[in-house]
CSV table of C-alpha atoms in Angstrom, one decimal:
chain,number,residue,atom,x,y,z
A,252,GLY,CA,12.0,5.7,-1.4
A,253,ASP,CA,11.5,4.5,1.8
A,254,ASN,CA,8.2,6.9,2.8
A,255,ALA,CA,5.8,9.5,0.6
A,256,TRP,CA,5.0,13.1,1.1
A,257,PRO,CA,1.6,14.6,0.2
A,258,TRP,CA,1.7,17.5,-2.1
A,259,GLY,CA,-1.4,19.3,-1.5
A,260,GLU,CA,-3.9,16.7,-2.7
A,261,HIS,CA,-6.0,16.9,0.5
A,262,GLU,CA,-6.6,20.5,2.4
A,263,GLY,CA,-4.7,20.1,5.7
A,264,ASN,CA,-2.2,17.3,4.8
A,265,THR,CA,0.9,19.1,4.7
A,266,TYR,CA,3.1,16.7,6.6
A,267,ASN,CA,3.8,12.7,6.4
A,268,GLU,CA,2.4,12.6,10.1
A,269,PHE,CA,-1.4,13.6,10.2
A,270,THR,CA,-3.4,11.5,7.9
A,271,ALA,CA,-3.7,8.0,6.1
A,272,TYR,CA,-4.4,9.1,2.7
A,273,GLU,CA,-2.7,7.2,-0.3
A,274,GLU,CA,-0.1,10.0,-0.9
A,275,ASN,CA,0.6,9.4,2.8
A,276,PHE,CA,2.0,5.5,2.0
A,277,LEU,CA,2.6,5.3,-1.6
A,278,VAL,CA,5.9,5.3,-3.0
A,279,THR,CA,7.8,3.9,-6.0
A,280,LEU,CA,10.1,0.5,-6.2
A,281,VAL,CA,12.5,0.4,-9.2
A,282,PHE,CA,13.7,-2.8,-10.1
A,283,LEU,CA,16.8,-3.4,-11.8
A,284,PRO,CA,18.3,-6.9,-12.4
A,285,PRO,CA,21.9,-7.6,-13.5
A,286,THR,CA,22.6,-7.3,-17.0
A,287,ALA,CA,23.8,-10.8,-17.2
A,288,ARG,CA,20.2,-12.2,-16.4
A,289,ARG,CA,17.9,-9.5,-17.8
A,290,ASP,CA,16.3,-12.0,-20.0
A,291,ARG,CA,15.1,-13.5,-16.8
A,292,PHE,CA,12.7,-10.9,-16.0
A,293,ALA,CA,10.1,-8.6,-17.5
A,294,VAL,CA,12.3,-5.1,-18.4
A,295,GLY,CA,10.1,-2.3,-18.5
A,296,ARG,CA,7.1,-3.9,-17.2
A,297,LEU,CA,5.0,-1.4,-15.0
A,298,VAL,CA,3.4,-3.2,-11.9
A,299,THR,CA,0.4,-1.1,-10.5
A,300,THR,CA,-0.6,-3.8,-7.6
A,301,PRO,CA,-0.3,-2.3,-4.6
A,302,SER,CA,2.4,-3.4,-2.2
A,303,SER,CA,3.9,-3.1,0.6
A,304,HIS,CA,7.6,-3.1,2.2
A,305,MET,CA,7.0,-6.1,4.0
A,306,ASP,CA,7.1,-7.7,0.4
A,307,LEU,CA,10.6,-6.8,-0.1
A,308,LEU,CA,12.0,-9.6,2.2
A,309,PRO,CA,10.2,-12.8,0.6
A,310,THR,CA,11.1,-11.4,-3.0
A,311,VAL,CA,14.7,-11.4,-2.5
A,312,ILE,CA,14.7,-14.6,-0.9
A,313,GLU,CA,12.5,-16.4,-3.9
A,314,LEU,CA,14.9,-14.2,-6.5
A,315,GLY,CA,17.8,-15.4,-4.6
A,316,GLY,CA,16.2,-19.4,-5.0
A,317,GLY,CA,14.9,-20.0,-1.8
A,318,SER,CA,11.8,-20.2,-0.3
A,319,PRO,CA,10.3,-17.4,1.4
A,320,GLY,CA,8.3,-19.6,4.5
A,321,PRO,CA,5.7,-18.0,6.7
A,322,LEU,CA,6.5,-14.2,6.2
A,323,LEU,CA,3.9,-11.2,7.0
A,324,GLY,CA,4.9,-10.2,3.4
A,325,SER,CA,4.2,-11.8,-0.1
A,326,SER,CA,7.0,-12.2,-2.6
A,327,LEU,CA,6.7,-9.9,-5.9
A,328,ALA,CA,9.1,-12.2,-7.9
A,329,GLY,CA,6.0,-13.5,-10.0
A,330,GLN,CA,5.2,-9.7,-11.6
A,331,LEU,CA,9.1,-9.2,-11.8
A,332,GLN,CA,10.3,-12.1,-13.9
A,333,ALA,CA,9.9,-12.7,-17.3
A,334,GLY,CA,6.2,-14.5,-18.8
A,335,PRO,CA,2.8,-13.2,-17.4
A,336,PRO,CA,2.7,-11.9,-14.2
A,337,ALA,CA,1.4,-13.5,-11.4
A,338,ALA,CA,-1.4,-12.3,-9.2
A,339,ASN,CA,-0.6,-10.6,-6.0
A,340,GLY,CA,-3.0,-9.2,-4.9
A,341,HIS,CA,-3.9,-9.4,-0.7
A,342,PRO,CA,-4.5,-6.8,2.0
A,343,ILE,CA,-2.0,-4.6,3.0
A,344,LEU,CA,-2.3,-3.0,6.5
A,345,ALA,CA,-0.8,0.4,7.4
A,346,VAL,CA,-0.7,2.5,10.6
A,347,GLN,CA,-0.3,6.1,10.6
A,348,PRO,CA,1.0,6.6,14.6
A,349,TYR,CA,1.4,10.5,14.7
A,350,GLY,CA,-1.8,12.7,14.5
A,351,GLY,CA,-4.1,10.6,16.6
A,352,THR,CA,-3.7,7.3,15.1
A,353,GLN,CA,-5.2,5.8,11.8
A,354,VAL,CA,-5.1,2.1,10.8
A,355,VAL,CA,-5.8,0.8,7.3
A,356,ARG,CA,-6.6,-2.0,5.4
A,357,LEU,CA,-6.0,-2.0,2.0
A,358,ASP,CA,-7.4,-4.7,-0.3
A,359,TYR,CA,-7.4,-2.8,-3.4
A,360,PRO,CA,-9.6,-1.1,-4.5
A,361,ARG,CA,-11.4,-0.9,-1.3
A,362,LYS,CA,-9.9,0.6,1.2
A,363,VAL,CA,-10.9,0.8,5.0
A,364,ARG,CA,-9.5,3.8,7.4
A,365,LEU,CA,-10.1,3.4,11.0
A,366,ASP,CA,-9.5,6.9,12.9
A,367,LEU,CA,-9.2,6.0,16.4
A,368,ALA,CA,-9.1,9.7,17.4
A,369,THR,CA,-12.5,10.4,16.1
A,370,GLY,CA,-14.0,7.1,16.5
A,371,ARG,CA,-14.9,6.9,12.8
A,372,VAL,CA,-14.6,4.3,9.9
A,373,ILE,CA,-13.9,5.7,6.5
A,374,THR,CA,-14.4,3.4,3.3
A,375,PHE,CA,-13.2,4.2,-0.2
A,376,ASP,CA,-13.3,2.7,-3.3
A,377,LEU,CA,-10.3,3.4,-5.0
A,378,ALA,CA,-10.7,2.6,-8.4
A,379,GLN,CA,-13.5,4.9,-8.6
A,380,ASP,CA,-11.9,7.7,-6.2
A,381,PRO,CA,-8.1,7.3,-6.1
A,382,LEU,CA,-8.0,10.6,-4.7
A,383,GLU,CA,-10.0,9.7,-1.7
A,384,LEU,CA,-13.0,12.7,-2.0
A,385,LEU,CA,-15.9,10.9,-1.9
A,386,PRO,CA,-16.3,7.8,1.1
A,387,VAL,CA,-18.5,5.1,0.4
A,388,SER,CA,-19.5,5.2,4.1
A,389,ASP,CA,-18.6,7.0,7.0
A,390,ALA,CA,-19.8,5.5,10.1
A,391,PRO,CA,-18.8,5.3,14.0
A,392,LEU,CA,-16.9,2.3,15.3
A,393,GLY,CA,-19.2,-0.2,16.2
A,394,PRO,CA,-18.7,-4.0,17.1
A,395,GLY,CA,-17.9,-6.5,14.6
A,396,LEU,CA,-14.7,-4.5,12.9
A,397,ARG,CA,-12.1,-6.9,11.3
A,398,LEU,CA,-9.4,-5.5,9.6
A,399,VAL,CA,-7.6,-8.7,9.7
A,400,ASP,CA,-9.0,-12.0,8.2
């Protein structure tokens, strides 16, 4: 799929346009390698590391034998190919431009959400609280906030 859709996990989050909870962004990717080359891939492997649509182009380039070069995303090829899965954790930036504009930096398990409408910075630990019900911190926007290293 190309987009997620909330199913009532958070009260009032009934459309995919108002908030930046995980259910507003998460989609499933299914990768089916060609039958003749299945031995090169980890068929049946479930990859749970968060990734971004920006990772798809570098992945296709690398699986095709090329070098992705300096792209915004990171290749997922190391997680799809046979053998031990390669680490692929990297910070992900996401923007919810509707309903007041929210900007998210996900560096799993830490998620920082900047709500520009309210001026709040809300941090969650998704490993401990995957439904984002209990923020680790909720503070007004102040100087020094960096979403990108």
